[in-house]
Amino acid sequence: MLQRKDLLGLKDLSAEEIYGILDVAREMKRQLDCKKTERILADKALVTLFYENSTRTRSSFELAAKYLGASVVNISVATSSVQKGETLIDTGKNLDAMKVDFIVIRHQMAGAPKLLAENVGASVLNGGDGMHEHPTQALLDMCTLREKLGKIEGLKVAILGDIKHSRVAMSNLFGLKKLGAEVYMYAPATMMPKEIERLGAHVCKSREEAIEGADAVMGLRIQLERQNGGLFPSLSEYSRYYGVNDGLLKYAKKNVLILHPGPVNRGVELTPQVIDGEKSVILEQVTYGVAVRMALLKLFNEYRENNL
Ligand code: CP
């Protein structure tokens, strides 16, 4: 079904490929729920190579691989030979030499997964690169929307927060547009990239405009690690003027879903009442994340067995 060795971003994927992944993820979620997963990756090996911190993406890939029977090694860049000056390509070639099948990489530099993919035989899965893309996060977001709302085509999805520094926003914009959803965005002017409208987003002048009639509202974390500060006066003012609270949700559809990729800054982009409220599907996103990553490993394994 997937005719590619690597997953670098959703910009490259067709709607058919995305639906193919979401269909397999549905079956994987069923297997996860009854704790009966197929050991289709026995004798396969996956390495996680994270140059940035992670809780969800790294552990979710590890569990997905282990549920399917693969061996998993996590390389902590802080204690690896990267600290002695080893390059990304040399690190990848050494993993290839150990007969690794999948490398999941997170890197602060946009394009690092592509560079790695061009130089190794293993399948490279992008776990987030700089401000570029975070494709598995957007796939799990779309999986959550589809399973909870029954479809993606025609949905209004509002994305609020630090759009400019967010690879999650970029991947969701590419993916949601391909599947026929409309994406409305709101952020402080200092956190809204100028070119985003050209990519198909509706840029809003207020939170109310973004949330009006929305089927789903996604909050984004302020990416302090990717900015130099000075983009908003204080966290309390950010929360007051740009955050999402229960009062704003009255503008959305009655059954609106609240999403967030995590980690959440409680009380900044979303109030605790919104995070923990009945409309929130933030923890369900995490479960769908494991199912989506299981689906990707199954599909890329099939590609490798048929083509490499
Ligand atoms: N959503 C996400 O990427 O979370 P982590 O940074 O914990 O992996």
mmCIF file with all atom_site columns, C-alpha atoms in Angstrom, residues 131-267:
data_model
loop_
_atom_site.group_PDB
_atom_site.id
_atom_site.type_symbol
_atom_site.label_atom_id
_atom_site.label_alt_id
_atom_site.label_comp_id
_atom_site.label_asym_id
_atom_site.label_entity_id
_atom_site.label_seq_id
_atom_site.pdbx_PDB_ins_code
_atom_site.Cartn_x
_atom_site.Cartn_y
_atom_site.Cartn_z
_atom_site.occupancy
_atom_site.B_iso_or_equiv
_atom_site.pdbx_formal_charge
_atom_site.auth_seq_id
_atom_site.auth_comp_id
_atom_site.auth_asym_id
_atom_site.auth_atom_id
_atom_site.pdbx_PDB_model_num
ATOM 1   C CA . MET A 1 131 ? 9.915   23.501 12.680 1.00 0.00 ? 131 MET A CA 1
ATOM 2   C CA . HIS A 1 132 ? 9.316   21.291 9.634  1.00 0.00 ? 132 HIS A CA 1
ATOM 3   C CA . GLU A 1 133 ? 7.040   18.256 10.233 1.00 0.00 ? 133 GLU A CA 1
ATOM 4   C CA . HIS A 1 134 ? 5.850   15.781 12.859 1.00 0.00 ? 134 HIS A CA 1
ATOM 5   C CA . PRO A 1 135 ? 3.962   13.375 10.600 1.00 0.00 ? 135 PRO A CA 1
ATOM 6   C CA . THR A 1 136 ? 3.085   10.650 13.116 1.00 0.00 ? 136 THR A CA 1
ATOM 7   C CA . GLN A 1 137 ? 1.539   13.252 15.445 1.00 0.00 ? 137 GLN A CA 1
ATOM 8   C CA . ALA A 1 138 ? -0.722  14.554 12.683 1.00 0.00 ? 138 ALA A CA 1
ATOM 9   C CA . LEU A 1 139 ? -1.639  11.002 11.672 1.00 0.00 ? 139 LEU A CA 1
ATOM 10  C CA . LEU A 1 140 ? -2.681  10.195 15.236 1.00 0.00 ? 140 LEU A CA 1
ATOM 11  C CA . ASP A 1 141 ? -4.617  13.467 15.430 1.00 0.00 ? 141 ASP A CA 1
ATOM 12  C CA . MET A 1 142 ? -6.474  12.593 12.219 1.00 0.00 ? 142 MET A CA 1
ATOM 13  C CA . CYS A 1 143 ? -7.032  9.042  13.449 1.00 0.00 ? 143 CYS A CA 1
ATOM 14  C CA . THR A 1 144 ? -8.590  10.429 16.658 1.00 0.00 ? 144 THR A CA 1
ATOM 15  C CA . LEU A 1 145 ? -10.845 12.814 14.701 1.00 0.00 ? 145 LEU A CA 1
ATOM 16  C CA . ARG A 1 146 ? -11.976 10.080 12.304 1.00 0.00 ? 146 ARG A CA 1
ATOM 17  C CA . GLU A 1 147 ? -12.715 7.527  15.022 1.00 0.00 ? 147 GLU A CA 1
ATOM 18  C CA . LYS A 1 148 ? -14.541 10.033 17.271 1.00 0.00 ? 148 LYS A CA 1
ATOM 19  C CA . LEU A 1 149 ? -16.417 12.037 14.623 1.00 0.00 ? 149 LEU A CA 1
ATOM 20  C CA . GLY A 1 150 ? -16.788 9.407  11.889 1.00 0.00 ? 150 GLY A CA 1
ATOM 21  C CA . LYS A 1 151 ? -15.080 11.407 9.126  1.00 0.00 ? 151 LYS A CA 1
ATOM 22  C CA . ILE A 1 152 ? -12.516 14.096 8.362  1.00 0.00 ? 152 ILE A CA 1
ATOM 23  C CA . GLU A 1 153 ? -13.843 15.540 5.113  1.00 0.00 ? 153 GLU A CA 1
ATOM 24  C CA . GLY A 1 154 ? -15.800 18.739 5.767  1.00 0.00 ? 154 GLY A CA 1
ATOM 25  C CA . LEU A 1 155 ? -14.661 19.189 9.375  1.00 0.00 ? 155 LEU A CA 1
ATOM 26  C CA . LYS A 1 156 ? -13.689 22.611 10.680 1.00 0.00 ? 156 LYS A CA 1
ATOM 27  C CA . VAL A 1 157 ? -10.523 22.262 12.753 1.00 0.00 ? 157 VAL A CA 1
ATOM 28  C CA . ALA A 1 158 ? -9.285  25.274 14.744 1.00 0.00 ? 158 ALA A CA 1
ATOM 29  C CA . ILE A 1 159 ? -5.588  25.326 15.677 1.00 0.00 ? 159 ILE A CA 1
ATOM 30  C CA . LEU A 1 160 ? -4.565  27.915 18.271 1.00 0.00 ? 160 LEU A CA 1
ATOM 31  C CA . GLY A 1 161 ? -1.165  28.678 19.748 1.00 0.00 ? 161 GLY A CA 1
ATOM 32  C CA . ASP A 1 162 ? 2.416   28.892 18.613 1.00 0.00 ? 162 ASP A CA 1
ATOM 33  C CA . ILE A 1 163 ? 1.837   28.073 14.929 1.00 0.00 ? 163 ILE A CA 1
ATOM 34  C CA . LYS A 1 164 ? 5.145   29.550 13.759 1.00 0.00 ? 164 LYS A CA 1
ATOM 35  C CA . HIS A 1 165 ? 7.395   27.173 15.684 1.00 0.00 ? 165 HIS A CA 1
ATOM 36  C CA . SER A 1 166 ? 5.103   24.149 15.454 1.00 0.00 ? 166 SER A CA 1
ATOM 37  C CA . ARG A 1 167 ? 5.899   21.139 13.265 1.00 0.00 ? 167 ARG A CA 1
ATOM 38  C CA . VAL A 1 168 ? 2.601   19.636 14.505 1.00 0.00 ? 168 VAL A CA 1
ATOM 39  C CA . ALA A 1 169 ? 0.670   22.538 12.951 1.00 0.00 ? 169 ALA A CA 1
ATOM 40  C CA . MET A 1 170 ? 2.473   22.087 9.627  1.00 0.00 ? 170 MET A CA 1
ATOM 41  C CA . SER A 1 171 ? 1.860   18.339 9.396  1.00 0.00 ? 171 SER A CA 1
ATOM 42  C CA . ASN A 1 172 ? -1.776  18.745 10.426 1.00 0.00 ? 172 ASN A CA 1
ATOM 43  C CA . LEU A 1 173 ? -2.316  21.455 7.846  1.00 0.00 ? 173 LEU A CA 1
ATOM 44  C CA . PHE A 1 174 ? -0.912  19.247 5.059  1.00 0.00 ? 174 PHE A CA 1
ATOM 45  C CA . GLY A 1 175 ? -2.807  16.146 6.202  1.00 0.00 ? 175 GLY A CA 1
ATOM 46  C CA . LEU A 1 176 ? -6.156  17.706 7.040  1.00 0.00 ? 176 LEU A CA 1
ATOM 47  C CA . LYS A 1 177 ? -6.299  19.658 3.773  1.00 0.00 ? 177 LYS A CA 1
ATOM 48  C CA . LYS A 1 178 ? -5.552  16.495 1.776  1.00 0.00 ? 178 LYS A CA 1
ATOM 49  C CA . LEU A 1 179 ? -8.488  14.759 3.482  1.00 0.00 ? 179 LEU A CA 1
ATOM 50  C CA . GLY A 1 180 ? -10.881 17.662 2.834  1.00 0.00 ? 180 GLY A CA 1
ATOM 51  C CA . ALA A 1 181 ? -11.022 19.403 6.238  1.00 0.00 ? 181 ALA A CA 1
ATOM 52  C CA . GLU A 1 182 ? -10.799 23.178 6.667  1.00 0.00 ? 182 GLU A CA 1
ATOM 53  C CA . VAL A 1 183 ? -8.109  24.498 9.012  1.00 0.00 ? 183 VAL A CA 1
ATOM 54  C CA . TYR A 1 184 ? -8.578  27.781 10.893 1.00 0.00 ? 184 TYR A CA 1
ATOM 55  C CA . MET A 1 185 ? -5.613  29.225 12.785 1.00 0.00 ? 185 MET A CA 1
ATOM 56  C CA . TYR A 1 186 ? -5.196  31.880 15.443 1.00 0.00 ? 186 TYR A CA 1
ATOM 57  C CA . ALA A 1 187 ? -2.010  33.028 17.197 1.00 0.00 ? 187 ALA A CA 1
ATOM 58  C CA . PRO A 1 188 ? -0.295  36.220 18.319 1.00 0.00 ? 188 PRO A CA 1
ATOM 59  C CA . ALA A 1 189 ? 1.042   37.960 15.186 1.00 0.00 ? 189 ALA A CA 1
ATOM 60  C CA . THR A 1 190 ? 4.557   37.130 16.386 1.00 0.00 ? 190 THR A CA 1
ATOM 61  C CA . MET A 1 191 ? 3.707   33.408 16.262 1.00 0.00 ? 191 MET A CA 1
ATOM 62  C CA . MET A 1 192 ? 1.888   33.268 12.908 1.00 0.00 ? 192 MET A CA 1
ATOM 63  C CA . PRO A 1 193 ? 4.056   32.495 9.865  1.00 0.00 ? 193 PRO A CA 1
ATOM 64  C CA . LYS A 1 194 ? 3.390   34.842 6.946  1.00 0.00 ? 194 LYS A CA 1
ATOM 65  C CA . GLU A 1 195 ? 3.174   32.121 4.289  1.00 0.00 ? 195 GLU A CA 1
ATOM 66  C CA . ILE A 1 196 ? 0.628   29.930 6.085  1.00 0.00 ? 196 ILE A CA 1
ATOM 67  C CA . GLU A 1 197 ? -2.371  31.208 4.062  1.00 0.00 ? 197 GLU A CA 1
ATOM 68  C CA . ARG A 1 198 ? -0.663  30.133 0.848  1.00 0.00 ? 198 ARG A CA 1
ATOM 69  C CA . LEU A 1 199 ? -0.633  26.595 2.235  1.00 0.00 ? 199 LEU A CA 1
ATOM 70  C CA . GLY A 1 200 ? -4.418  26.655 2.640  1.00 0.00 ? 200 GLY A CA 1
ATOM 71  C CA . ALA A 1 201 ? -4.970  27.784 6.246  1.00 0.00 ? 201 ALA A CA 1
ATOM 72  C CA . HIS A 1 202 ? -7.623  30.358 7.154  1.00 0.00 ? 202 HIS A CA 1
ATOM 73  C CA . VAL A 1 203 ? -5.870  32.937 9.344  1.00 0.00 ? 203 VAL A CA 1
ATOM 74  C CA . CYS A 1 204 ? -8.312  34.387 11.923 1.00 0.00 ? 204 CYS A CA 1
ATOM 75  C CA . LYS A 1 205 ? -8.409  37.742 13.673 1.00 0.00 ? 205 LYS A CA 1
ATOM 76  C CA . SER A 1 206 ? -9.721  36.398 16.981 1.00 0.00 ? 206 SER A CA 1
ATOM 77  C CA . ARG A 1 207 ? -10.102 33.235 19.019 1.00 0.00 ? 207 ARG A CA 1
ATOM 78  C CA . GLU A 1 208 ? -13.869 33.465 18.582 1.00 0.00 ? 208 GLU A CA 1
ATOM 79  C CA . GLU A 1 209 ? -13.569 33.555 14.781 1.00 0.00 ? 209 GLU A CA 1
ATOM 80  C CA . ALA A 1 210 ? -11.315 30.487 14.803 1.00 0.00 ? 210 ALA A CA 1
ATOM 81  C CA . ILE A 1 211 ? -13.523 28.503 17.176 1.00 0.00 ? 211 ILE A CA 1
ATOM 82  C CA . GLU A 1 212 ? -16.935 29.541 15.701 1.00 0.00 ? 212 GLU A CA 1
ATOM 83  C CA . GLY A 1 213 ? -18.678 26.343 14.551 1.00 0.00 ? 213 GLY A CA 1
ATOM 84  C CA . ALA A 1 214 ? -15.520 24.234 14.990 1.00 0.00 ? 214 ALA A CA 1
ATOM 85  C CA . ASP A 1 215 ? -15.731 20.441 15.154 1.00 0.00 ? 215 ASP A CA 1
ATOM 86  C CA . ALA A 1 216 ? -12.353 20.282 16.861 1.00 0.00 ? 216 ALA A CA 1
ATOM 87  C CA . VAL A 1 217 ? -10.077 22.728 18.664 1.00 0.00 ? 217 VAL A CA 1
ATOM 88  C CA . MET A 1 218 ? -6.358  21.953 18.915 1.00 0.00 ? 218 MET A CA 1
ATOM 89  C CA . GLY A 1 219 ? -4.182  23.854 21.364 1.00 0.00 ? 219 GLY A CA 1
ATOM 90  C CA . LEU A 1 220 ? -0.452  24.101 20.717 1.00 0.00 ? 220 LEU A CA 1
ATOM 91  C CA . ARG A 1 221 ? 2.333   24.492 23.242 1.00 0.00 ? 221 ARG A CA 1
ATOM 92  C CA . ILE A 1 222 ? 4.511   27.598 23.165 1.00 0.00 ? 222 ILE A CA 1
ATOM 93  C CA . GLN A 1 223 ? 7.750   26.172 21.746 1.00 0.00 ? 223 GLN A CA 1
ATOM 94  C CA . LEU A 1 224 ? 10.136  28.016 24.072 1.00 0.00 ? 224 LEU A CA 1
ATOM 95  C CA . GLU A 1 225 ? 13.034  25.837 22.872 1.00 0.00 ? 225 GLU A CA 1
ATOM 96  C CA . ARG A 1 226 ? 12.663  27.141 19.294 1.00 0.00 ? 226 ARG A CA 1
ATOM 97  C CA . GLN A 1 227 ? 12.389  30.885 19.919 1.00 0.00 ? 227 GLN A CA 1
ATOM 98  C CA . ASN A 1 228 ? 14.449  33.655 21.431 1.00 0.00 ? 228 ASN A CA 1
ATOM 99  C CA . GLY A 1 229 ? 11.732  35.119 23.657 1.00 0.00 ? 229 GLY A CA 1
ATOM 100 C CA . GLY A 1 230 ? 9.991   38.472 23.409 1.00 0.00 ? 230 GLY A CA 1
ATOM 101 C CA . LEU A 1 231 ? 7.060   37.128 21.375 1.00 0.00 ? 231 LEU A CA 1
ATOM 102 C CA . PHE A 1 232 ? 4.473   37.788 24.100 1.00 0.00 ? 232 PHE A CA 1
ATOM 103 C CA . PRO A 1 233 ? 4.566   39.873 27.291 1.00 0.00 ? 233 PRO A CA 1
ATOM 104 C CA . SER A 1 234 ? 3.981   37.184 29.956 1.00 0.00 ? 234 SER A CA 1
ATOM 105 C CA . LEU A 1 235 ? 2.506   33.706 30.356 1.00 0.00 ? 235 LEU A CA 1
ATOM 106 C CA . SER A 1 236 ? -0.517  35.058 32.239 1.00 0.00 ? 236 SER A CA 1
ATOM 107 C CA . GLU A 1 237 ? -1.255  37.555 29.444 1.00 0.00 ? 237 GLU A CA 1
ATOM 108 C CA . TYR A 1 238 ? -0.750  34.851 26.823 1.00 0.00 ? 238 TYR A CA 1
ATOM 109 C CA . SER A 1 239 ? -3.273  32.666 28.622 1.00 0.00 ? 239 SER A CA 1
ATOM 110 C CA . ARG A 1 240 ? -5.766  35.520 28.993 1.00 0.00 ? 240 ARG A CA 1
ATOM 111 C CA . TYR A 1 241 ? -5.638  36.741 25.393 1.00 0.00 ? 241 TYR A CA 1
ATOM 112 C CA . TYR A 1 242 ? -4.624  33.685 23.364 1.00 0.00 ? 242 TYR A CA 1
ATOM 113 C CA . GLY A 1 243 ? -5.480  30.641 25.476 1.00 0.00 ? 243 GLY A CA 1
ATOM 114 C CA . VAL A 1 244 ? -8.608  28.461 25.248 1.00 0.00 ? 244 VAL A CA 1
ATOM 115 C CA . ASN A 1 245 ? -11.053 28.389 28.161 1.00 0.00 ? 245 ASN A CA 1
ATOM 116 C CA . ASP A 1 246 ? -14.518 26.919 28.722 1.00 0.00 ? 246 ASP A CA 1
ATOM 117 C CA . GLY A 1 247 ? -16.194 30.258 27.919 1.00 0.00 ? 247 GLY A CA 1
ATOM 118 C CA . LEU A 1 248 ? -14.779 30.255 24.395 1.00 0.00 ? 248 LEU A CA 1
ATOM 119 C CA . LEU A 1 249 ? -16.023 26.750 23.675 1.00 0.00 ? 249 LEU A CA 1
ATOM 120 C CA . LYS A 1 250 ? -19.623 27.977 23.515 1.00 0.00 ? 250 LYS A CA 1
ATOM 121 C CA . TYR A 1 251 ? -18.761 29.278 20.024 1.00 0.00 ? 251 TYR A CA 1
ATOM 122 C CA . ALA A 1 252 ? -17.836 25.761 18.851 1.00 0.00 ? 252 ALA A CA 1
ATOM 123 C CA . LYS A 1 253 ? -20.150 22.895 17.883 1.00 0.00 ? 253 LYS A CA 1
ATOM 124 C CA . LYS A 1 254 ? -21.840 21.271 20.869 1.00 0.00 ? 254 LYS A CA 1
ATOM 125 C CA . ASN A 1 255 ? -19.851 18.027 20.529 1.00 0.00 ? 255 ASN A CA 1
ATOM 126 C CA . VAL A 1 256 ? -16.522 19.783 19.844 1.00 0.00 ? 256 VAL A CA 1
ATOM 127 C CA . LEU A 1 257 ? -13.368 17.773 20.558 1.00 0.00 ? 257 LEU A CA 1
ATOM 128 C CA . ILE A 1 258 ? -10.374 19.302 22.347 1.00 0.00 ? 258 ILE A CA 1
ATOM 129 C CA . LEU A 1 259 ? -7.001  18.056 21.157 1.00 0.00 ? 259 LEU A CA 1
ATOM 130 C CA . HIS A 1 260 ? -3.433  18.806 22.171 1.00 0.00 ? 260 HIS A CA 1
ATOM 131 C CA . PRO A 1 261 ? -0.258  17.011 21.058 1.00 0.00 ? 261 PRO A CA 1
ATOM 132 C CA . GLY A 1 262 ? 1.338   17.294 24.497 1.00 0.00 ? 262 GLY A CA 1
ATOM 133 C CA . PRO A 1 263 ? 3.208   18.121 26.554 1.00 0.00 ? 263 PRO A CA 1
ATOM 134 C CA . VAL A 1 264 ? 0.604   20.597 27.840 1.00 0.00 ? 264 VAL A CA 1
ATOM 135 C CA . ASN A 1 265 ? 1.505   23.770 29.705 1.00 0.00 ? 265 ASN A CA 1
ATOM 136 C CA . ARG A 1 266 ? -1.446  23.650 32.099 1.00 0.00 ? 266 ARG A CA 1
ATOM 137 C CA . GLY A 1 267 ? -3.174  27.015 32.367 1.00 0.00 ? 267 GLY A CA 1
#
